[in-house]
Coordinates of C-alpha atoms in Angstrom, one line a residue:
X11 CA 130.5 214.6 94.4
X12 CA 131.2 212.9 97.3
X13 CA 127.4 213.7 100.0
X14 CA 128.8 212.5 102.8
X15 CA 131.9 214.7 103.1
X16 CA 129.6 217.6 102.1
X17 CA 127.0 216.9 104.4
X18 CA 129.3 215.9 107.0
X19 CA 130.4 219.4 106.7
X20 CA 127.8 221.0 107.0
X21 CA 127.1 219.4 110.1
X22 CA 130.2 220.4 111.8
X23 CA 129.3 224.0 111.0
X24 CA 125.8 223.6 112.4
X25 CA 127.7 222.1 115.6
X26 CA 129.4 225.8 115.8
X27 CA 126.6 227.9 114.7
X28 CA 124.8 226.7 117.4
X29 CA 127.3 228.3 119.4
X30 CA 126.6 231.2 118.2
X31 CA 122.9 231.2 119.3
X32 CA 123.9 231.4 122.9
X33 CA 125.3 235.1 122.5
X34 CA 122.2 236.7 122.5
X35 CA 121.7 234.5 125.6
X36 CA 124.5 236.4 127.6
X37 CA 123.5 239.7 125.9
X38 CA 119.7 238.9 127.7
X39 CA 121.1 237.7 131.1
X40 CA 123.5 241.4 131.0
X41 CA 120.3 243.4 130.2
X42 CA 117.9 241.4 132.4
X43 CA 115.4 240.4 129.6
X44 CA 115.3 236.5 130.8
X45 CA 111.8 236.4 129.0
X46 CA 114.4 236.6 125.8
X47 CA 116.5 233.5 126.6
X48 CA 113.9 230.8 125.6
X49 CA 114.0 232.0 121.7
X50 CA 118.1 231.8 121.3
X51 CA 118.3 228.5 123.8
X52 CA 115.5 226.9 121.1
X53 CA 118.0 227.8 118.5
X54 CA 120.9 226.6 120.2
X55 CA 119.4 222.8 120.4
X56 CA 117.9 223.3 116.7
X57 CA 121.1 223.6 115.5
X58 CA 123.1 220.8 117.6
X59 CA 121.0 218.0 116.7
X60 CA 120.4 219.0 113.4
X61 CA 124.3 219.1 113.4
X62 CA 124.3 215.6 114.9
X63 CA 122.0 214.3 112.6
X64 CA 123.9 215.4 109.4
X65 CA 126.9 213.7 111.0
X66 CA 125.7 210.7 111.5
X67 CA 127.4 209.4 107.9
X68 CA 130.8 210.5 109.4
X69 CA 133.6 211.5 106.9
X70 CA 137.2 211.0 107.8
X71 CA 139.4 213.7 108.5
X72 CA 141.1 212.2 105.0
X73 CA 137.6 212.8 103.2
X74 CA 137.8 216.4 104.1
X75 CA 141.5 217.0 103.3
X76 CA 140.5 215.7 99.8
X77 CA 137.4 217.5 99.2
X78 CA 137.1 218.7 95.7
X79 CA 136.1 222.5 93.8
X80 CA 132.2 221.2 93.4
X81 CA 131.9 219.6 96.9
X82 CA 134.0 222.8 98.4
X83 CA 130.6 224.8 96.7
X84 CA 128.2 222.3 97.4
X85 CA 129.0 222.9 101.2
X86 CA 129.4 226.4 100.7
X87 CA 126.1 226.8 99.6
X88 CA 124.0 224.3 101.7
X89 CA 125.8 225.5 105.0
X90 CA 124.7 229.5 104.5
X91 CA 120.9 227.9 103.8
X92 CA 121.2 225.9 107.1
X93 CA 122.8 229.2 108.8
X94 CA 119.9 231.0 107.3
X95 CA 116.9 228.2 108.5
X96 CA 118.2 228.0 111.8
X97 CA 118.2 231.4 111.9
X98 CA 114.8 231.8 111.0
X99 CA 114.0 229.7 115.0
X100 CA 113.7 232.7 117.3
X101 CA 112.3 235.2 114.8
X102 CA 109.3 232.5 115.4
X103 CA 108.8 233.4 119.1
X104 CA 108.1 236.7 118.1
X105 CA 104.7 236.3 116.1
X106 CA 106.6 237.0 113.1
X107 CA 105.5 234.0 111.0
X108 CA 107.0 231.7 108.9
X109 CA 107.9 233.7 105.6
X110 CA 108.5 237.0 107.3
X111 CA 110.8 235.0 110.0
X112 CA 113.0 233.3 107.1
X113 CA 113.0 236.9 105.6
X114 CA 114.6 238.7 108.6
X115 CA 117.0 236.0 109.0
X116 CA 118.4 235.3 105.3
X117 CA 118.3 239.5 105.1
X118 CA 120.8 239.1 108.4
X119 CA 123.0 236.2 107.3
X120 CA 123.5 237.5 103.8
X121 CA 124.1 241.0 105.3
X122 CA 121.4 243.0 103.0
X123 CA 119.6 244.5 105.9
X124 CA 115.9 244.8 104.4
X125 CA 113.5 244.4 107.1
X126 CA 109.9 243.6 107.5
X127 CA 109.5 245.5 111.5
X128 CA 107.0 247.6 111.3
X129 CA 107.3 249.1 115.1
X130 CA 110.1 248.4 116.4
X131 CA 108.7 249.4 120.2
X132 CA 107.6 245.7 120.0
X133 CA 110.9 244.0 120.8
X134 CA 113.1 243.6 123.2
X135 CA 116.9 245.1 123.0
X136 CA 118.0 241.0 122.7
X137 CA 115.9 240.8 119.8
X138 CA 118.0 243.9 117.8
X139 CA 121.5 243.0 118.9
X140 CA 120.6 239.8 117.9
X141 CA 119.5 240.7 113.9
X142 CA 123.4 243.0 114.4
X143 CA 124.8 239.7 115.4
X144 CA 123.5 237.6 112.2
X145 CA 124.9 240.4 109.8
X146 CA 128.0 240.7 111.8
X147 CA 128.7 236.8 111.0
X148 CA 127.4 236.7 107.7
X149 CA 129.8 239.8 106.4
X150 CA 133.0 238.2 106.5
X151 CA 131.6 234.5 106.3
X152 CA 131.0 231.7 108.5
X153 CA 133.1 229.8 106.8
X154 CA 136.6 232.2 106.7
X155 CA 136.1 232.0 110.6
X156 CA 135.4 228.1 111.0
X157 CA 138.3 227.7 108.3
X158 CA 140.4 229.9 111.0
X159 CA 139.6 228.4 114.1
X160 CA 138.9 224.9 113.1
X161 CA 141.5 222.4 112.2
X162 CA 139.9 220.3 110.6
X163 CA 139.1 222.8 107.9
X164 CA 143.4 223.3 107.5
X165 CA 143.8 221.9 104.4
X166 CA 140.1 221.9 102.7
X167 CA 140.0 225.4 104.0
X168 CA 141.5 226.8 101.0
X169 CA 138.4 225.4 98.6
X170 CA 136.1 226.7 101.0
X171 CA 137.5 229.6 101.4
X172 CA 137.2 230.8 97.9
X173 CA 133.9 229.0 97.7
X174 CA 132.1 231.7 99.9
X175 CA 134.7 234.6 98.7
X176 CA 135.3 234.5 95.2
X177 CA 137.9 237.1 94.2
X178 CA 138.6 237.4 90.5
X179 CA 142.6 238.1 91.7
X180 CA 143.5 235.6 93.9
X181 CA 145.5 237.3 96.5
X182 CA 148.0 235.7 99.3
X183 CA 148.5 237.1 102.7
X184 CA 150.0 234.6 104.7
X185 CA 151.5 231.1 103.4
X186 CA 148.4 228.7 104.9
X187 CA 144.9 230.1 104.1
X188 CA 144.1 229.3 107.9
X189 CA 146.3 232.1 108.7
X190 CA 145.0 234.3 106.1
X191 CA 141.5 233.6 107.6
X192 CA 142.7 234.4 111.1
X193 CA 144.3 237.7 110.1
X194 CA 140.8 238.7 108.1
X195 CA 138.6 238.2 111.3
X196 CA 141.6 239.3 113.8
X197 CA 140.8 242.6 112.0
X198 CA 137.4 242.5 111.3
X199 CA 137.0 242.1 114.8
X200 CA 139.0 244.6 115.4
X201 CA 137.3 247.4 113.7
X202 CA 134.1 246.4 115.3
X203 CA 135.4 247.0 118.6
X204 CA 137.0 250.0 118.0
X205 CA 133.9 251.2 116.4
X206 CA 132.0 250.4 119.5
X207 CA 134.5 252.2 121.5
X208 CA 134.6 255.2 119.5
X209 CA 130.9 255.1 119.4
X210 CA 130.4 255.2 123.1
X211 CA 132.7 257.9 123.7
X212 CA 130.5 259.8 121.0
X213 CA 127.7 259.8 123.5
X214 CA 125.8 256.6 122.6
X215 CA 125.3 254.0 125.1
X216 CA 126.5 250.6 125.2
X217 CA 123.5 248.9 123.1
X218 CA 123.5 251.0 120.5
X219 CA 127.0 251.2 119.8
X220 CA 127.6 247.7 119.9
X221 CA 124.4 246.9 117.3
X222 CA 125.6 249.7 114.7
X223 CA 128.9 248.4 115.0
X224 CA 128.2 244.9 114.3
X225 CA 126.2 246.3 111.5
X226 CA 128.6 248.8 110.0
X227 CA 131.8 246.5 110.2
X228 CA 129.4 243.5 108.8
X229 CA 127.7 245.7 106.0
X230 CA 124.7 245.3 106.5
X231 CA 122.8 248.3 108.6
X232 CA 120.0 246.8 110.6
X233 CA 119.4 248.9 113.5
X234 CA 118.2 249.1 117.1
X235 CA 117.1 252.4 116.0
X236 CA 113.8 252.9 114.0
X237 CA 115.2 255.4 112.2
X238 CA 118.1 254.2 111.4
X239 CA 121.3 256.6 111.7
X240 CA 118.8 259.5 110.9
X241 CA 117.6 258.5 114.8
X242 CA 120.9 260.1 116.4
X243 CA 120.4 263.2 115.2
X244 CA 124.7 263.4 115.3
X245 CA 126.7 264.6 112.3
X246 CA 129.5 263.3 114.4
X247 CA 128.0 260.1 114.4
X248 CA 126.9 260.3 110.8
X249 CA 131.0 260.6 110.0
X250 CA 132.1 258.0 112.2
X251 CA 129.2 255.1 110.8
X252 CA 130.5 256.6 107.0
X253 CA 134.3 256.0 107.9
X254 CA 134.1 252.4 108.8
X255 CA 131.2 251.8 106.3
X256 CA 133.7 252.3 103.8
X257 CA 136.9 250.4 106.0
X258 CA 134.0 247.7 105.6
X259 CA 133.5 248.0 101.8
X260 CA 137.7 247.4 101.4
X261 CA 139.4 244.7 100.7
X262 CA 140.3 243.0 103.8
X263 CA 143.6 241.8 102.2
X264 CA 144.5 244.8 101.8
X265 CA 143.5 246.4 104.9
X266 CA 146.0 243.3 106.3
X267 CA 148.7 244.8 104.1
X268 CA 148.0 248.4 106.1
X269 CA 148.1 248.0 109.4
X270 CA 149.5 244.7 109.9
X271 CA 152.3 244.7 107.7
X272 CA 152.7 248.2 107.3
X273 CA 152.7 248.6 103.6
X274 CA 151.1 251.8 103.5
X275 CA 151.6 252.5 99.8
X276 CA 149.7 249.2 99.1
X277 CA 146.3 251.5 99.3
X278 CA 147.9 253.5 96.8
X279 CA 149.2 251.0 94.5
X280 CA 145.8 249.0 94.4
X281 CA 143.8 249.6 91.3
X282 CA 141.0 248.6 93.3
X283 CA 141.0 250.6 95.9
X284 CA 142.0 253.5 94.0
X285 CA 138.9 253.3 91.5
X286 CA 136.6 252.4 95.1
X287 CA 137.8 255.6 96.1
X288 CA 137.6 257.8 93.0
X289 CA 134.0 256.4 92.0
X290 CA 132.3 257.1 96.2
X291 CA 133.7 260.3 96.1
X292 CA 132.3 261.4 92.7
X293 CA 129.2 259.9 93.6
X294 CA 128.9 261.6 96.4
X295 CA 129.7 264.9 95.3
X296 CA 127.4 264.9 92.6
X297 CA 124.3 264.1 95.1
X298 CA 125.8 267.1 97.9
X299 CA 125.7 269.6 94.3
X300 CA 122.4 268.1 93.3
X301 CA 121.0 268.2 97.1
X302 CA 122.3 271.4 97.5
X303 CA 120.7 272.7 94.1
X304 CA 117.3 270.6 94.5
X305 CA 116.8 270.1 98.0
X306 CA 118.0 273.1 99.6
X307 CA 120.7 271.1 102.0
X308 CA 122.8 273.3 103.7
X309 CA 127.0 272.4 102.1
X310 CA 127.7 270.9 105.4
X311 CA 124.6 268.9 105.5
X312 CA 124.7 268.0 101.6
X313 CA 128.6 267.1 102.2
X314 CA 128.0 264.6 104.6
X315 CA 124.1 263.2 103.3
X316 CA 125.9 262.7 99.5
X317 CA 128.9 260.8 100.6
X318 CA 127.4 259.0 103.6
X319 CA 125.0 257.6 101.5
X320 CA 127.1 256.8 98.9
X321 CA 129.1 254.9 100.6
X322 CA 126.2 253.1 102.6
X323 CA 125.1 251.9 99.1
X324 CA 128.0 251.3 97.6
X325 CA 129.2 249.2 100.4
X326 CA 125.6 247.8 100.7
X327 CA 125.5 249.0 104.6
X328 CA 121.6 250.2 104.2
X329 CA 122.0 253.5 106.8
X330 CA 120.5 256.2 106.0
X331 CA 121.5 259.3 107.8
X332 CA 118.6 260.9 105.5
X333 CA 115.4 259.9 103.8
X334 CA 116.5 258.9 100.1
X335 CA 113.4 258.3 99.5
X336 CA 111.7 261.7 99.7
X337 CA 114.6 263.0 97.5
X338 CA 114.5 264.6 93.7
X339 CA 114.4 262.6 90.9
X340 CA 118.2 263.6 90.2
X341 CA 120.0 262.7 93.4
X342 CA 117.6 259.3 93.7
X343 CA 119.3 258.7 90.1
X344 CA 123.2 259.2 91.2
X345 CA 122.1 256.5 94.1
X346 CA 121.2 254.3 92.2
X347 CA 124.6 254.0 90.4
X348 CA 126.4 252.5 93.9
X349 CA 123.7 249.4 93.4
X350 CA 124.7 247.8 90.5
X351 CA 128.4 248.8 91.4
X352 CA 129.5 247.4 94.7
X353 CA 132.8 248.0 96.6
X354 CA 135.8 245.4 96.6
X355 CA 136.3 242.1 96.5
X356 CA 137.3 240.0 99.6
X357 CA 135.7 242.9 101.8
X358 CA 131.9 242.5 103.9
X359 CA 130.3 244.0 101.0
X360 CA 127.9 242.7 98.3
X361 CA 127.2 243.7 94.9
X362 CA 128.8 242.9 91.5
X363 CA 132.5 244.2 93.0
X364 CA 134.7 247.0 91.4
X365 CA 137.4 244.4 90.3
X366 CA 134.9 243.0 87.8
X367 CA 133.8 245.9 87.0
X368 CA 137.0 247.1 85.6
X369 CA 137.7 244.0 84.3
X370 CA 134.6 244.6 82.1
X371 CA 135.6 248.2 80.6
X372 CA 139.0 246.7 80.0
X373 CA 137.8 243.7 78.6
X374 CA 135.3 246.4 76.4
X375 CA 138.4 248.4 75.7
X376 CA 140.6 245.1 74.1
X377 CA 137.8 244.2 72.1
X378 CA 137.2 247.7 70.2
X379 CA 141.7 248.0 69.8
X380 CA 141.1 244.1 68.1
X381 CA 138.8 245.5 66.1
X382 CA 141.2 248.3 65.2
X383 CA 143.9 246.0 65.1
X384 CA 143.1 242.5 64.2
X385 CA 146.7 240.8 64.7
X386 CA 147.6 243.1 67.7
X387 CA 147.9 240.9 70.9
X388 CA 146.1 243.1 74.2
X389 CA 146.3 241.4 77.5
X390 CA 143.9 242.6 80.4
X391 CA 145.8 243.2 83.7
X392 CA 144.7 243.2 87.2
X393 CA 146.3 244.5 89.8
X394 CA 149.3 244.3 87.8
X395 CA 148.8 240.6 87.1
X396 CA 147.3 239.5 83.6
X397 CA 144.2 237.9 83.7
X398 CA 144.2 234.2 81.7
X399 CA 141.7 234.0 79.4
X400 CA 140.0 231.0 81.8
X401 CA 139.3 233.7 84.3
X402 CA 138.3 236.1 81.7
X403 CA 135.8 233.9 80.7
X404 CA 134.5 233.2 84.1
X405 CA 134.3 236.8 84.8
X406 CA 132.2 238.0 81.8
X407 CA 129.9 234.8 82.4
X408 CA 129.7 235.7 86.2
X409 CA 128.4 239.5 84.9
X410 CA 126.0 237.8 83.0
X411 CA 124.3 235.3 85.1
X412 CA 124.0 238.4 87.7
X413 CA 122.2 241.1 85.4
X414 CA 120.0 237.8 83.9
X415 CA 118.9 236.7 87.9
X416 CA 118.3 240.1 88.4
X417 CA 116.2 241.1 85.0
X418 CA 114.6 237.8 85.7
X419 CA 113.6 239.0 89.1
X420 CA 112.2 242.0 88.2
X421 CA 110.3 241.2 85.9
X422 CA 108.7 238.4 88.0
X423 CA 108.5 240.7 91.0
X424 CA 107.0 243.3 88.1
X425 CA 104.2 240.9 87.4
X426 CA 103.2 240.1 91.2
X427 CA 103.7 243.1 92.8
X428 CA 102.7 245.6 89.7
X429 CA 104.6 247.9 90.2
X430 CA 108.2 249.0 88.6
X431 CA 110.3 250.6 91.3
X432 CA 109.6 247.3 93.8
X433 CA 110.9 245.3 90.9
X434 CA 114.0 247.2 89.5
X435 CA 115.3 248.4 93.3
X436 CA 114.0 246.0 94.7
X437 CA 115.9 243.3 92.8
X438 CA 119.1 245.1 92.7
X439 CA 119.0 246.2 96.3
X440 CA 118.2 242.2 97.0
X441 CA 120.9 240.7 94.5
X442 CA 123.6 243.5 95.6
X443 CA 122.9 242.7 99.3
X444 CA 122.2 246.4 99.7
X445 CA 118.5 246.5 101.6
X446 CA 116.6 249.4 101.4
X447 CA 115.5 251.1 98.0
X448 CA 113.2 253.5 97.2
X449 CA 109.4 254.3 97.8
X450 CA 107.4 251.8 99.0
X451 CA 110.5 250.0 100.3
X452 CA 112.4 253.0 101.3
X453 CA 114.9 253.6 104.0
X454 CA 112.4 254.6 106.5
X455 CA 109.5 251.7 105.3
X456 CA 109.4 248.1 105.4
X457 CA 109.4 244.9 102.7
X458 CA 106.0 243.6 105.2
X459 CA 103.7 244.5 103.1
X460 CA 105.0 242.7 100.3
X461 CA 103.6 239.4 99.1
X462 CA 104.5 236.0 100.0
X463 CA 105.6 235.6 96.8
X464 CA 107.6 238.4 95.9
X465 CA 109.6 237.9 99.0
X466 CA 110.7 234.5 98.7
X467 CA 112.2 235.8 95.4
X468 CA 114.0 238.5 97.6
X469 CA 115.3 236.0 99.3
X470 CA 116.5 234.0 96.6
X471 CA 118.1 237.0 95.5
X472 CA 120.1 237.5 98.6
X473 CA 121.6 234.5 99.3
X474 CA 122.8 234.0 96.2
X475 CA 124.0 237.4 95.9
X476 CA 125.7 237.0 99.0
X477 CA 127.6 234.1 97.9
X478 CA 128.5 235.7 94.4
X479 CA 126.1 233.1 92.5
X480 CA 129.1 230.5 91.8
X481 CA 128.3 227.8 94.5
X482 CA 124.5 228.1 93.3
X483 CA 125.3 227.7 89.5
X484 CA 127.5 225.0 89.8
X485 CA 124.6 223.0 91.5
X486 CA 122.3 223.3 88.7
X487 CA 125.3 221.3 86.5
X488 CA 123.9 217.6 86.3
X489 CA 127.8 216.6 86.9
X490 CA 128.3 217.9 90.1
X491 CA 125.1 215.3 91.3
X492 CA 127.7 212.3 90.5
X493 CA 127.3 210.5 93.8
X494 CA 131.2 208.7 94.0
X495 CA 132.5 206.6 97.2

């Protein structure tokens, strides 16, 4: 692995994350809150020199073009810590300290939306659109958008690219992956600002539309509001969050295939999208009959609570338009399902994915017909596509390596924390990128009181859950340390 061309990198991101960092600038000068400026302008140098510094030991634009699977990762995984760290600067400012500060910013930048704010009358609106603003980059990737607007990424893009978005089918939208990357954030952009339209129409004011949208569209459901979406007190609102919650959860591919080209039955055709929709609507149903039963929810209410959660979880949003946490022991059950499932691949969601999830049951399916039939030859297909038995492999060892981190994690967070439902949420709501769990970390409580300890592991969790454990595995390989010229 050539350090150079990976550090070099990662110093050309920094260069454009510091860019970034004077958002929230403009967003204080709008509101008036100048008091806010110093925090974001501190992150702003932060990041340029550090940026500077780690391209010092320049790389030629030759170096990049040439840059390999392992160094692709390597940078991958190194630039989303450095997004995270430098994120970390104006949390300081706010008497958060230094553990809880790296906690609100990797939850942002990974898009998992667990929060250690206890009152959140404490803060100025700069600091919320801000925490929006870090999950709204982190959900479709730093690095799809500096591969899109950045030519210097045009050929090493396409490394990167599936680096920080590993899809078990590799899908092709446009001939050059800098395209592709353009046409993902052209409409991820796009649903966030139609989001924020629709939103303000709905009655909310400019603030908090903007900082649900960025949330919503990015996955991740921090929010201005204390309360979360249970604060509006809107069912109309409620529906609209849900709707793009789950345009959020889909496959962005896909979504390019819909309105772009116009391939309508391409929803229908998908595999993916079809079992996505089948699974959040049986979910969901079952915790409206179970809310309805249990909890004495009105239909309406237990209609829109069951599926608005579900998809919140599945998609690993975080809203909570009630609190889950106060629920029976039934519907808390069917919740917990969406954790370990996820939504789709290439989409600003976290979690194991559906695609590798069905993989799985096919994969479970082959091996009882061999059984059966010991000669008899039983491909697995994918989106109409059959899967080679390379990616096969890869996919069962991925599955593997995520349920071990996360049993790993619960039982270490078991052991500090002593108590079971921190450990086994907590971990899967970390890992899966999802946020809030249950009980003492519930939708409407805080990860604060938590130890030092137990949250650094949370953190762990999330990043690499964010980018789908490959780049992190493939640094603990010896080989991949092979300094070459």
């Amino acid at each position: 692995m050539r350090l150079n061309v990976v550090i070099n990198t990662v110093g050309i991101m920094l260069r454009y994350i510091a860019l970034v960092m004077l958002l929230p600038v403009i967003f204080a000068l709008c509101y008036g809150e100048y008091s806010s400026i110093l925090p974001y302008i501190t992150g702003f140098f932060i990041s340029i020199i550090l940026g500077l510094l780690f391209s010092l030991n320049k790389a030629s634009e030759k170096d990049i073009d040439t840059m390999n699977k392992p160094e692709a990762l390597a940078a991958a995984f190194f630039a989303w810590v450095c997004f995270a760290l430098v994120a970390a600067v104006p949390y300081l400012f706010y008497n958060l300290g230094i553990i809880n500060s790296l906690f609100e910013a990797v939850s942002g930048v990974s898009t998992t939306g667990a929060t250690i704010l206890q009152d959140f009358s404490l803060y100025p609106k700069t600091f919320f659109f801000y925490r929006s603003m870090t999950q709204w980059f982190g959900g479709m990737g730093i690095i799809v958008l500096f591969v899109a607007v950045l030519p210097k990424f045009a050929v090493a893009g396409r490394q990167m690219f599936f680096a920080e978005s590993p899809n078990p089918v590799e899908e092709k939208v446009t001939p050059r992956i800098r395209h592709t990357a353009s046409w993902l954030w052209g409409i991820y952009l796009g649903l966030t600002v139609l989001q924020t339209v629709i939103l303000k129409l709905s009655g909310l004011d400019f603030y908090n539309s903007i900082c649900t949208s960025l949330s919503t569209v990015g996955a991740g459901g921090f929010s201005p509001n204390p309360d979360s979406i249970i604060g509006y007190h809107s069912n109309f609102i409620t529906v609209i969050v849900m709707i793009f919650a789950f345009l959020a959860g889909t496959n962005f591919i896909l979504l390019y295939k819909f309105f772009v080209q116009r391939k309508f039955k391409a929803l229908f055709k998908s595999e993916e999208f079809l079992t996505y929709l089948i699974i959040t609507l049986l979910i969901g149903l079952c915790i409206a009959f179970s809310l309805c039963r249990n909890m004495n929810f009105t239909p309406q209410n237990a209609l829109i609570t069951g599926l608005f959660q579900t998809i919140s979880i599945i998609t690993s949003t975080g809203f909570a338009s009630s609190d889950f946490g106060g629920w029976d022991f039934s519907s808390k059950l069917l919740l917990l399902l969406p954790m370990f499932i996820g939504a789709s691949a290439i989409s600003a969601c976290g979690g194991l994915k559906i695609t590798r999830w069905i993989f799985v049951f096919k994969y479970i399916r082959r091996e009882i017909n061999k059984i059966v039939h010991p000669k008899g030859v039983y491909p697995i297909r994918l989106e109409g596509g059959a899967i080679s038995t390379e990616v096969a492999q890869q996919i069962m060892a991925f599955v593997i390596f995520y349920f071990a981190i996360f049993a790993i994690s619960a039982f270490l967070v078991g052991f500090i924390e002593q108590n079971a439902s921190v450990a086994i949420v907590g971990s899967i709501a970390s890992l899966g990128n999802v946020g809030p769990g249950f009980g003492a970390i519930g939708p409407l409580n805080h990860f604060e009181h938590l130890t030092n300890a137990t949250k650094l592991i949370f953190m762990f969790d999330m990043l690499i859950g964010r980018l789908e454990l490959i780049p992190f595995l493939a640094l603990l390989h010896k080989d991949l340390w092979q300094i070459k010229k």
